[in-house]
XYZ file of C-alpha atoms in Angstrom:
345
model
C -6.447 -17.137 18.462
C -8.973 -16.636 22.225
C -6.754 -14.400 24.281
C -5.387 -10.963 24.467
C -1.630 -10.487 23.659
C 0.860 -7.902 22.279
C 3.188 -8.567 19.578
C 6.501 -6.117 18.055
C 6.416 -5.505 14.992
C 10.442 -5.186 14.203
C 10.032 -3.158 11.072
C 8.022 0.076 13.130
C 9.996 -0.592 16.498
C 6.286 -0.261 18.268
C 3.685 -2.854 19.306
C 0.299 -3.893 18.375
C -2.540 -5.299 21.010
C -4.320 -8.297 19.166
C -8.013 -9.064 20.952
C -9.658 -11.663 18.634
C -12.979 -12.031 20.883
C -13.757 -8.425 20.023
C -15.061 -9.265 17.175
C -17.578 -11.178 18.288
C -19.276 -8.249 19.785
C -22.649 -6.602 18.675
C -22.213 -3.802 16.644
C -25.022 -0.924 16.658
C -22.288 1.369 14.987
C -21.578 3.053 12.159
C -22.709 1.760 8.541
C -20.770 2.527 5.090
C -22.306 2.676 1.963
C -20.044 0.192 -0.737
C -18.999 1.388 -3.494
C -20.974 2.204 -6.605
C -21.989 -0.703 -9.404
C -22.789 1.308 -11.780
C -19.468 3.564 -12.645
C -19.505 4.932 -15.919
C -16.378 3.504 -18.016
C -16.119 7.453 -19.900
C -17.846 10.693 -18.496
C -16.548 14.145 -19.360
C -17.496 15.564 -15.753
C -14.264 13.129 -14.993
C -11.208 15.103 -14.793
C -8.894 11.918 -14.699
C -10.551 10.520 -18.214
C -9.546 10.909 -21.909
C -10.303 14.155 -23.309
C -11.871 15.944 -20.182
C -11.155 19.258 -18.764
C -8.573 19.707 -15.571
C -9.608 22.172 -12.740
C -7.131 23.722 -14.259
C -8.184 24.063 -17.788
C -5.835 21.454 -19.509
C -7.512 19.150 -21.214
C -6.149 15.048 -21.036
C -5.133 13.559 -23.965
C -7.036 10.296 -25.929
C -4.758 7.893 -23.658
C -4.879 4.498 -24.253
C -2.573 3.363 -21.336
C -1.263 4.336 -18.550
C -1.187 8.267 -18.317
C 0.697 10.596 -15.434
C 0.501 14.344 -14.667
C 1.132 16.813 -12.498
C -1.043 16.828 -9.668
C -3.615 20.498 -10.376
C -3.519 21.075 -6.216
C 0.351 19.448 -5.031
C 1.052 19.561 -1.157
C 4.993 19.686 -2.309
C 6.425 22.218 -5.047
C 9.257 22.826 -5.927
C 10.050 25.913 -5.142
C 8.585 26.843 -1.880
C 10.892 29.278 -0.304
C 12.477 28.378 3.510
C 10.713 28.854 6.117
C 11.922 31.335 8.591
C 14.567 30.511 11.398
C 12.784 29.542 15.127
C 13.483 31.535 18.305
C 13.146 28.055 20.446
C 14.150 24.434 20.136
C 9.811 23.117 20.792
C 9.211 25.717 17.225
C 10.832 24.293 14.561
C 10.374 24.152 10.807
C 12.377 22.943 7.914
C 12.583 23.212 4.303
C 10.253 20.855 2.431
C 10.039 20.771 -1.260
C 8.589 18.645 -3.920
C 6.894 17.057 -6.571
C 2.963 15.636 -7.105
C 2.322 13.476 -10.194
C -0.987 11.179 -10.580
C -1.260 8.194 -12.439
C -4.335 6.785 -13.954
C -3.569 2.904 -14.784
C -6.339 2.762 -17.225
C -8.470 5.045 -19.883
C -11.643 3.230 -18.103
C -12.831 4.354 -15.190
C -15.588 1.644 -14.663
C -11.528 -0.806 -14.368
C -9.812 -1.551 -11.251
C -6.022 -3.437 -10.940
C -8.309 -6.647 -9.855
C -10.203 -6.398 -13.206
C -6.954 -5.103 -15.858
C -5.586 -7.583 -17.597
C -1.678 -9.083 -16.596
C -0.158 -6.683 -19.551
C -1.975 -3.775 -17.980
C -0.581 -4.624 -14.402
C 3.054 -4.704 -16.194
C 2.323 -2.035 -17.949
C 1.469 -0.010 -14.225
C 4.279 -1.594 -12.732
C 6.884 -0.037 -15.948
C 5.254 3.260 -15.200
C 6.400 3.292 -11.400
C 9.799 2.032 -12.091
C 10.418 4.886 -14.611
C 8.507 7.129 -12.485
C 10.474 6.187 -9.182
C 13.654 6.944 -11.329
C 13.199 9.197 -13.417
C 12.212 11.158 -9.939
C 14.529 9.531 -7.320
C 17.605 11.306 -9.705
C 16.931 14.524 -7.876
C 14.759 13.675 -4.414
C 15.955 11.552 -1.764
C 11.987 9.870 -0.786
C 8.941 8.825 -3.777
C 5.887 7.784 -2.225
C 4.282 5.743 -4.819
C 0.812 4.770 -3.148
C -2.636 4.393 -4.292
C -5.879 5.414 -2.033
C -8.543 3.063 -3.571
C -12.452 3.582 -3.168
C -14.682 6.713 -1.455
C -13.936 5.026 2.267
C -9.620 5.498 1.430
C -10.540 9.150 0.205
C -10.146 8.397 -2.466
C -12.354 11.349 -5.122
C -12.734 9.922 -8.221
C -13.988 6.669 -9.127
C -11.304 5.836 -12.093
C -8.218 3.571 -11.448
C -5.412 5.929 -10.450
C -2.537 6.218 -7.819
C -0.352 9.249 -6.573
C 3.649 9.991 -6.812
C 5.088 12.205 -4.023
C 8.471 13.085 -4.172
C 10.434 15.142 -1.385
C 13.312 16.598 -0.188
C 12.886 14.879 3.084
C 13.091 11.329 4.153
C 9.125 10.881 5.232
C 8.835 9.691 9.182
C 7.970 6.167 8.032
C 11.169 5.991 5.616
C 13.491 7.479 8.306
C 11.225 4.706 10.779
C 11.876 1.866 8.597
C 15.392 2.629 7.361
C 16.408 2.591 11.207
C 15.097 -0.330 11.918
C 16.128 -1.915 8.853
C 19.385 -1.008 9.484
C 20.001 -2.214 13.102
C 18.851 -5.728 11.659
C 21.569 -5.704 9.243
C 24.440 -4.630 12.067
C 22.476 -7.214 14.130
C 22.280 -10.254 12.099
C 23.815 -9.806 8.528
C 21.081 -10.066 6.586
C 18.470 -7.882 5.511
C 15.267 -7.836 7.651
C 12.577 -8.597 5.193
C 14.262 -11.013 3.134
C 14.680 -12.633 6.415
C 11.465 -12.154 7.111
C 10.170 -13.467 3.792
C 11.902 -17.121 4.007
C 10.545 -17.290 7.993
C 7.090 -16.255 6.873
C 7.182 -18.784 3.609
C 9.101 -21.717 5.627
C 5.916 -21.591 8.277
C 2.575 -20.556 6.123
C 0.395 -19.812 8.380
C 0.162 -16.168 7.462
C 0.424 -16.862 3.767
C -1.829 -15.432 1.502
C -0.666 -15.777 -2.204
C 3.197 -16.922 -3.290
C 4.636 -17.478 -6.281
C 8.203 -18.134 -7.565
C 10.003 -13.997 -6.843
C 6.772 -12.920 -4.357
C 5.000 -14.011 -1.097
C 1.856 -11.898 0.081
C 1.463 -12.437 3.904
C -1.093 -10.698 6.246
C 2.627 -9.683 8.771
C 2.378 -10.961 12.038
C 2.107 -7.982 13.309
C -0.582 -6.488 11.261
C -3.031 -3.479 12.675
C -5.452 -3.203 10.026
C -8.060 -6.288 9.395
C -6.860 -7.653 6.272
C -3.556 -5.953 6.119
C -1.302 -7.337 4.468
C 2.228 -7.852 3.306
C 4.018 -7.627 -0.259
C 7.527 -8.860 -0.256
C 9.982 -10.275 -2.696
C 11.689 -13.797 -1.879
C 15.312 -12.213 -3.154
C 17.054 -9.513 -2.080
C 15.770 -6.079 -4.477
C 16.829 -2.337 -2.789
C 13.989 -0.613 -5.766
C 11.327 -1.327 -7.478
C 13.372 -0.060 -10.238
C 15.716 -3.044 -9.903
C 13.271 -5.747 -10.530
C 13.482 -8.018 -13.512
C 11.781 -8.250 -16.631
C 10.492 -11.891 -14.578
C 10.022 -10.357 -11.326
C 8.237 -7.561 -13.047
C 5.710 -10.053 -14.829
C 5.310 -12.249 -11.435
C 4.701 -9.046 -9.462
C 1.917 -8.404 -12.234
C 0.291 -11.856 -11.241
C 0.885 -12.080 -7.027
C -0.426 -8.379 -7.496
C -4.050 -9.491 -9.302
C -4.377 -13.114 -7.989
C -4.315 -10.723 -4.181
C -6.635 -8.046 -5.223
C -9.020 -10.521 -6.509
C -9.193 -12.177 -3.732
C -9.670 -8.519 -1.552
C -12.186 -7.739 -3.663
C -14.074 -11.826 -3.604
C -13.148 -11.335 0.560
C -16.938 -9.439 0.550
C -17.942 -9.283 -3.184
C -16.987 -5.111 -3.623
C -14.370 -3.481 -4.964
C -12.370 -3.575 -1.943
C -11.372 -0.066 -0.697
C -7.289 0.258 0.577
C -4.442 2.293 1.129
C -1.700 0.646 -0.557
C 2.201 1.898 -1.490
C 5.397 1.459 -1.630
C 8.625 1.444 0.215
C 12.443 0.737 -0.689
C 15.632 2.112 -0.506
C 15.776 6.342 -0.410
C 17.660 7.717 -3.705
C 18.605 11.029 -4.136
C 21.820 11.044 -2.519
C 21.413 8.021 -1.128
C 22.048 6.181 -4.799
C 25.638 6.486 -3.785
C 25.626 5.110 -0.157
C 25.160 2.078 1.210
C 21.708 0.218 1.517
C 22.153 -3.638 1.694
C 19.643 -3.132 4.785
C 16.476 -2.198 2.502
C 14.817 -4.749 0.954
C 11.423 -3.235 -1.510
C 7.919 -3.679 -0.436
C 4.458 -2.899 -0.326
C 2.313 -2.239 2.012
C -2.045 -2.545 1.590
C -4.152 -1.687 4.493
C -7.460 -1.972 4.219
C -10.218 -0.736 6.408
C -13.093 -3.091 6.097
C -13.562 -5.011 9.071
C -16.631 -7.676 9.220
C -18.687 -7.269 6.334
C -18.513 -4.747 3.001
C -19.907 -1.891 5.144
C -18.644 -2.080 8.948
C -14.961 -0.932 8.728
C -12.414 -0.485 11.628
C -11.921 2.513 13.269
C -8.994 3.592 14.264
C -9.683 5.871 17.132
C -9.980 6.362 21.180
C -7.509 3.493 22.258
C -5.370 3.119 19.369
C -5.072 7.099 19.110
C -4.478 7.727 22.845
C -2.000 4.316 23.375
C -1.672 1.782 20.811
C -2.514 -0.609 17.653
C -5.213 -2.888 18.458
C -6.771 -4.937 16.113
C -9.636 -6.665 16.581
C -8.663 -10.930 14.752
C -5.252 -12.706 14.636
C -3.295 -12.420 11.187
C -3.226 -15.557 11.299
C -7.454 -15.895 11.266
C -7.241 -13.018 8.614
C -4.807 -14.936 6.777
C -6.777 -17.994 6.260
C -9.763 -16.410 5.912
C -8.221 -14.614 2.018
C -6.263 -17.738 1.091
C -9.012 -19.644 1.208
C -10.745 -17.326 -1.845
C -11.502 -18.045 -4.909
C -8.774 -16.572 -7.308
C -11.429 -16.083 -9.823
C -13.656 -12.459 -9.832
C -16.622 -12.385 -7.810
C -17.938 -10.254 -11.450
C -16.828 -13.083 -13.827
C -17.440 -15.900 -12.449
C -20.566 -16.812 -14.656
C -18.050 -15.479 -17.112
């Protein structure tokens, strides 16, 4: 806790520098603006609201639950042409096709996942699984991700996520596929299943747990309050979860996200996403080395206005963090599980 050291991340096959004493240094750098507390429940100018008109002229239905629609500005399209052949190995390109969708969690703009009911969160999980199944028939990778808060690039104050399905395995998927495959071959057990068992026994990095899931600040965490959401049992893909596992997932997500908001009493920004076994042609292959998991990457470090910047050393050398994962986990673990906005109620 007092001396710098490096820790190995077996999932990414890289290292992180832990310099816990640096969090004590005075800060005179950039201060972020906290997210607004007065987001209107409905706004005709908000393109994600029920009945609103989006940039392409489409009018949203008066939806009352989750709502999925094609991204109006997709990064991937299904009919993109082949790139030209390269005349040199240093200038290679390959085809990239896919589809991008947006999924609204709820019709109200002033709600986020930690303030939604368990039934509403469960509906989000079911919609995730449905999209993963639908798109996974054709595409080898379906990336579900949520950018929450302007600090993490979210341009719209409405509870939503994105789902990008691609004709290729992205870099992180390829990396995790390789490391998990190697671990199973060498040790005879899926890496993240073994890791979950170890963290459940050690407790020092545990944040919340229930019968089916646990959330830890991983031993190799890079971001200050980064967490890893893991099943206790072997499951390859989100769509493979049982009814009971989906219910308990809704519960543990709510508990974690309430703790996040309670840390600095602010709507906590983060980027999160699900990683599971590839789909498409991989559905017929042996993917036992994969274990479903979700990554949460929040940027805040000291307060609601001071974030961690991944610059300089992090960009040119390797990742570096300013407090130990154990310190971060203890702080999150000890936070109440009643949302700060609902305590008086």
